[in-house]
PDB file of N, CA and C in Angstrom:
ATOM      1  N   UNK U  38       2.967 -11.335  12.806  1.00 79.00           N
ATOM      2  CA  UNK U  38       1.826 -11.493  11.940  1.00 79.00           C
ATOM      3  C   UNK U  38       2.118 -12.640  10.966  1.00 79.00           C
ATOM      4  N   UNK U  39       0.733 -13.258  10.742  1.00 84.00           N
ATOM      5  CA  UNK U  39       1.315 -14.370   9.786  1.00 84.00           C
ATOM      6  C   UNK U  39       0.564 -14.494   8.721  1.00 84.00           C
ATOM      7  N   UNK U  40       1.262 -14.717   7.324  1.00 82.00           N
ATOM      8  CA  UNK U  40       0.524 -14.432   5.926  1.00 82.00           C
ATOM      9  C   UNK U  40      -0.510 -15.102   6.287  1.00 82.00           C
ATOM     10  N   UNK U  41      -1.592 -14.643   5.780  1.00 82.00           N
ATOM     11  CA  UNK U  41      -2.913 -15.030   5.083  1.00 82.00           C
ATOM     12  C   UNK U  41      -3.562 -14.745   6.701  1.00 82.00           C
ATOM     13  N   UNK U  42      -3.505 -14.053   7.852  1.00 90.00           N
ATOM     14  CA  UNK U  42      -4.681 -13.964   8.695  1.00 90.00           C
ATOM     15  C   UNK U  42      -4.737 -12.480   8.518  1.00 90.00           C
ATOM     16  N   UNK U  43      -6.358 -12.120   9.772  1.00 94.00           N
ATOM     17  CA  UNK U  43      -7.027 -11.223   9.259  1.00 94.00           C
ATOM     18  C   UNK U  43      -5.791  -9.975   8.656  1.00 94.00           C
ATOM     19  N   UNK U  44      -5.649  -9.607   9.679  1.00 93.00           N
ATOM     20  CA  UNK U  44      -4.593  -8.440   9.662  1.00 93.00           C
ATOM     21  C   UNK U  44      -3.195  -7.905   8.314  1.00 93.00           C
ATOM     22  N   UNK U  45      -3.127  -8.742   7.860  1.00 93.00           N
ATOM     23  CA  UNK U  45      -2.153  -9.735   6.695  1.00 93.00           C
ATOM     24  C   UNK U  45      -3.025  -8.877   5.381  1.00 93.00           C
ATOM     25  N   UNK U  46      -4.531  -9.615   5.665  1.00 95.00           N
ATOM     26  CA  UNK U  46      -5.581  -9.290   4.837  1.00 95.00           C
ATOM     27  C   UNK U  46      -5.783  -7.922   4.628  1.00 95.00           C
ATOM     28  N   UNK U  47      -5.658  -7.334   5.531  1.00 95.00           N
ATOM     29  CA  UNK U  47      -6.182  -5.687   5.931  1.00 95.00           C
ATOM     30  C   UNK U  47      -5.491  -5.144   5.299  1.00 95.00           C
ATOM     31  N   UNK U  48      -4.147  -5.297   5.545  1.00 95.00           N
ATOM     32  CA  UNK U  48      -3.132  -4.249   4.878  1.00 95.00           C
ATOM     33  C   UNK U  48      -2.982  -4.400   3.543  1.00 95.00           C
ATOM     34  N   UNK U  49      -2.921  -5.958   3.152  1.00 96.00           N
ATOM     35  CA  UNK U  49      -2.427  -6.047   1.667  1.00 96.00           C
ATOM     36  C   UNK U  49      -3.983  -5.051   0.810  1.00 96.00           C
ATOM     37  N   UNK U  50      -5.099  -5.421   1.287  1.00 97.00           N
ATOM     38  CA  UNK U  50      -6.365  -4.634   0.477  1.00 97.00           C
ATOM     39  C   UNK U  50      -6.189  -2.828   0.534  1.00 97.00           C
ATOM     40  N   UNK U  51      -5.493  -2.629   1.852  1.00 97.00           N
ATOM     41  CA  UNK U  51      -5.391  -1.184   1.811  1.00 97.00           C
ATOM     42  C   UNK U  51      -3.922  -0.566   0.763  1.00 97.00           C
ATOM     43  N   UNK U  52      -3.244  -1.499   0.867  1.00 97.00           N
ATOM     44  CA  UNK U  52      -2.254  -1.251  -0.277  1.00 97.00           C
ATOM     45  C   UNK U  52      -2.524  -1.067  -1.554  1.00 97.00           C
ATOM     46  N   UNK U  53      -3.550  -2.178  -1.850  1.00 97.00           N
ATOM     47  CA  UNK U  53      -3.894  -2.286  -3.396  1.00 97.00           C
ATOM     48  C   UNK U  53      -4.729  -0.720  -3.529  1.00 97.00           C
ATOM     49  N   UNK U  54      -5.450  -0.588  -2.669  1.00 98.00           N
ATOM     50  CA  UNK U  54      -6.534   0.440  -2.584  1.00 98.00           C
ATOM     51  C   UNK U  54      -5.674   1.810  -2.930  1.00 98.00           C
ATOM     52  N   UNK U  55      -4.463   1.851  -1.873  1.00 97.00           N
ATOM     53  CA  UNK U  55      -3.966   3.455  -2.537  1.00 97.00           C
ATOM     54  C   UNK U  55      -3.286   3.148  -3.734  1.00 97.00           C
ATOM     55  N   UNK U  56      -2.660   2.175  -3.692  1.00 96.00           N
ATOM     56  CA  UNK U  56      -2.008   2.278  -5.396  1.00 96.00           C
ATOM     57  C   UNK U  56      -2.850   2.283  -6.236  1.00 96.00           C
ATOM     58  N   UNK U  57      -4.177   2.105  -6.401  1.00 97.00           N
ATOM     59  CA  UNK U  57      -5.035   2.168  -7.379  1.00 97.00           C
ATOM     60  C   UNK U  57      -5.611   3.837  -7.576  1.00 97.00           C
ATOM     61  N   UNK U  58      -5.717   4.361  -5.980  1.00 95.00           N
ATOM     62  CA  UNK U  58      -5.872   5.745  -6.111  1.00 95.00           C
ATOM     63  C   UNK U  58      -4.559   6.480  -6.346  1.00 95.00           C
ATOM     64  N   UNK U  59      -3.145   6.284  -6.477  1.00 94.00           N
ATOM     65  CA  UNK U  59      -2.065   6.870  -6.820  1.00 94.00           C
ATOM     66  C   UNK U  59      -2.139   6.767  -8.710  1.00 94.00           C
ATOM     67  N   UNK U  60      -2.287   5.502  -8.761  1.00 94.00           N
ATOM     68  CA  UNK U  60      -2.433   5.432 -10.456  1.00 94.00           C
ATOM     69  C   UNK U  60      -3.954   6.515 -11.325  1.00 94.00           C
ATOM     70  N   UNK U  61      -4.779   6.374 -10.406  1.00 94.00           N
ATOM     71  CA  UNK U  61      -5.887   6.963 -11.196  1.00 94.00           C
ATOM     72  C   UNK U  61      -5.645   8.693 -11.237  1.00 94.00           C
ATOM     73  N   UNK U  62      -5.039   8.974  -9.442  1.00 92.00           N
ATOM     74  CA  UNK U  62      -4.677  10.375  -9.476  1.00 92.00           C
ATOM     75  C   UNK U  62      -3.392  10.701 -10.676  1.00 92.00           C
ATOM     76  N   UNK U  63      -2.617   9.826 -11.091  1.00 92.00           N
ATOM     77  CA  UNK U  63      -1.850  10.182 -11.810  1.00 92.00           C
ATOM     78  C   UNK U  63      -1.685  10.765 -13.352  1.00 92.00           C
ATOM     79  N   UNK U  64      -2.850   9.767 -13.987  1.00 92.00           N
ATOM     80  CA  UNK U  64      -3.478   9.783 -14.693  1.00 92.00           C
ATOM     81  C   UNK U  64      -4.446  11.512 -14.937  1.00 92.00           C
ATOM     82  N   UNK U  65      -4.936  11.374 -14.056  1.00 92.00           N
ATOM     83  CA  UNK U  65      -6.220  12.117 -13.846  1.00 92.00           C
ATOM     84  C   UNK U  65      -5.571  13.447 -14.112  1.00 92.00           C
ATOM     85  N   UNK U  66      -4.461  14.008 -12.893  1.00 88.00           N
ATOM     86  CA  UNK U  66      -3.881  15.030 -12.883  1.00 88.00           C
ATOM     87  C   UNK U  66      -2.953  14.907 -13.401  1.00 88.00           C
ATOM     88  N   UNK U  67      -1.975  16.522 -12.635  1.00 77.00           N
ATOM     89  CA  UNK U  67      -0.859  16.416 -13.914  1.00 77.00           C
ATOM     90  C   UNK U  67       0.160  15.570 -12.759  1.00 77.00           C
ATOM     91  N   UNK U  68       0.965  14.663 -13.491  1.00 71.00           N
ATOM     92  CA  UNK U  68       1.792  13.854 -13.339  1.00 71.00           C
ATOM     93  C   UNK U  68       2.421  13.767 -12.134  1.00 71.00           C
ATOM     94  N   UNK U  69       2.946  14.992 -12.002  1.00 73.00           N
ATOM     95  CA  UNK U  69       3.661  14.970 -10.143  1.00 73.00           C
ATOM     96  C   UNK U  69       3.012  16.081  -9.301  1.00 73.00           C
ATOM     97  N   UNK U  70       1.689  15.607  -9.603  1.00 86.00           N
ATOM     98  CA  UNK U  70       1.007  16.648  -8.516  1.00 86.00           C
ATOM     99  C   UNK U  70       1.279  15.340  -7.294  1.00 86.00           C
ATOM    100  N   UNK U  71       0.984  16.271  -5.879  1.00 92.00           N
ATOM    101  CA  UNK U  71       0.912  16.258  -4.625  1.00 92.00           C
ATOM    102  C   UNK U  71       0.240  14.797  -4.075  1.00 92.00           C
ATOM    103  N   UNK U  72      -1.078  14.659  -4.614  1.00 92.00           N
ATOM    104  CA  UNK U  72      -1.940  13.428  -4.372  1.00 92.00           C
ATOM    105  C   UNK U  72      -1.406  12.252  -4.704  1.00 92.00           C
ATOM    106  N   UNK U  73      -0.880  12.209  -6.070  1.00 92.00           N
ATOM    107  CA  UNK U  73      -0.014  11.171  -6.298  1.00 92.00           C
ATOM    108  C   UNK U  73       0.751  10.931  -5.839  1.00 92.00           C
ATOM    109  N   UNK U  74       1.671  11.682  -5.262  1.00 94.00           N
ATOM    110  CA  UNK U  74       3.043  10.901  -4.322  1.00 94.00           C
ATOM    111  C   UNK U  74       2.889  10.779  -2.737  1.00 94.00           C
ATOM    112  N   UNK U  75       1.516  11.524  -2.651  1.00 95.00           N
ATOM    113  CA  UNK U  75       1.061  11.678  -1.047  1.00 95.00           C
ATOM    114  C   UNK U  75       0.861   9.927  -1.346  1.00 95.00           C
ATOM    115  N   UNK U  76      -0.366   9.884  -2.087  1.00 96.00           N
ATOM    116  CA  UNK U  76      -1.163   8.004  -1.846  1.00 96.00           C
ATOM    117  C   UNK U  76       0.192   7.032  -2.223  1.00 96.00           C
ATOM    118  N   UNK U  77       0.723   7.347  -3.050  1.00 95.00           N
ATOM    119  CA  UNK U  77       2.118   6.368  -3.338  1.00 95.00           C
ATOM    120  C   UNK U  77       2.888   6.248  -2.168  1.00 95.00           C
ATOM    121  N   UNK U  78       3.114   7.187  -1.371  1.00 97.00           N
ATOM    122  CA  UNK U  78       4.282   7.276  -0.743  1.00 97.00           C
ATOM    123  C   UNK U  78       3.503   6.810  -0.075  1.00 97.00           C
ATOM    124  N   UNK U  79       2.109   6.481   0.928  1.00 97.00           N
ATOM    125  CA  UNK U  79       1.528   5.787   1.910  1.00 97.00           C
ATOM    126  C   UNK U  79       1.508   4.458   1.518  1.00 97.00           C
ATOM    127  N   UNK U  80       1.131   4.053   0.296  1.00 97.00           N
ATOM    128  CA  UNK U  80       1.270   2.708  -0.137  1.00 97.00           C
ATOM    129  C   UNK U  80       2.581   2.111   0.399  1.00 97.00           C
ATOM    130  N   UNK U  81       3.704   2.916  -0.241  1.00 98.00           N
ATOM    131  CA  UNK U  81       4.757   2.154   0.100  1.00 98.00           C
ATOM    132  C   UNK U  81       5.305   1.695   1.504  1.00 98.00           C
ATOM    133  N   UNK U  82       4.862   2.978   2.246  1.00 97.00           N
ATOM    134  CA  UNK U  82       5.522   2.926   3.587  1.00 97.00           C
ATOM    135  C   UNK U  82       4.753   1.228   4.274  1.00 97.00           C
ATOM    136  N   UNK U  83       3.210   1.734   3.475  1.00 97.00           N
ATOM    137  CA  UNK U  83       2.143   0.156   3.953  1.00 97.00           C
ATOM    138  C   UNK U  83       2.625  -0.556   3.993  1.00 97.00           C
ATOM    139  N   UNK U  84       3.283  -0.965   2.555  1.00 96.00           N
ATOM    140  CA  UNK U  84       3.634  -2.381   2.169  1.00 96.00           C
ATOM    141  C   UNK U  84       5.216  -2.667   3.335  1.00 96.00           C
ATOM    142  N   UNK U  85       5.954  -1.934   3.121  1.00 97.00           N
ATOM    143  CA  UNK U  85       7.201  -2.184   4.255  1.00 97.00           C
ATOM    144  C   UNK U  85       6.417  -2.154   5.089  1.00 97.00           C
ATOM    145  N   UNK U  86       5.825  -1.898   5.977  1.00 95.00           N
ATOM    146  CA  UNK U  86       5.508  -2.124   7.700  1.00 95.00           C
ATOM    147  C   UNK U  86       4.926  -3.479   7.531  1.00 95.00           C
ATOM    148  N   UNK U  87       4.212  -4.213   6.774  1.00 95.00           N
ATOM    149  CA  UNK U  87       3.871  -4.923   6.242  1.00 95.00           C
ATOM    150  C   UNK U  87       4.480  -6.753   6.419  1.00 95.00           C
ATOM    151  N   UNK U  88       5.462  -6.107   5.509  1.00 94.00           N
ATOM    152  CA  UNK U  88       6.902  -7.113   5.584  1.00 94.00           C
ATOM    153  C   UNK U  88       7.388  -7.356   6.537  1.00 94.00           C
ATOM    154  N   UNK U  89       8.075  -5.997   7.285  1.00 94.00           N
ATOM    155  CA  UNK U  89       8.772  -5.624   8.589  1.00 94.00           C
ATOM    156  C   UNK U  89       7.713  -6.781   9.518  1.00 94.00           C
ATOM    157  N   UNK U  90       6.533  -6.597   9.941  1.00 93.00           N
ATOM    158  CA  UNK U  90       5.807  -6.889  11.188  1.00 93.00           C
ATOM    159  C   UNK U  90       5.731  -9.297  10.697  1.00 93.00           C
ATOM    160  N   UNK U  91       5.476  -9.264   9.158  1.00 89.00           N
ATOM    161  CA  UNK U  91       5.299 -10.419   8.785  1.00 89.00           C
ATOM    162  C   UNK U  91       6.831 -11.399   9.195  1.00 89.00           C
ATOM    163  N   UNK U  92       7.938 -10.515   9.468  1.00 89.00           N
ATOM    164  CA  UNK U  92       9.296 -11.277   9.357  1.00 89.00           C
ATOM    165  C   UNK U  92       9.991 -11.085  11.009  1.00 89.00           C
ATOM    166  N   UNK U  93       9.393 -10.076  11.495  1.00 86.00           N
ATOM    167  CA  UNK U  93       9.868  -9.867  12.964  1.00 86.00           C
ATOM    168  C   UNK U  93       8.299 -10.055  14.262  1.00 86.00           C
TER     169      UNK U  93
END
């Protein structure tokens, strides 16, 4: 995969997207509820597969 085409595009918007729902759930609820580390922990795994697919 190579920065800046579609696919590149896809993921980085779906990243921003759960970290924005990890921060608001965090906020929202209590601190280490479930939702929050569920959407965080998908963010993150996003962003590494991300990298991984951009470098190999």
């Amino acid at each position: 995969m190579k920065r800046g085409s579609r696919i590149d595009e896809l993921f980085t918007l779906l990243f921003m997207i759960l970290a924005i729902g990890a921060i608001v759930c965090y906020f929202a609820m209590d601190g280490g509820s479930i939702t929050y580390l569920v959407l965080g922990g998908i963010a993150i795994v996003l962003r590494v597969a991300q990298y991984i697919m951009r470098f190999f």
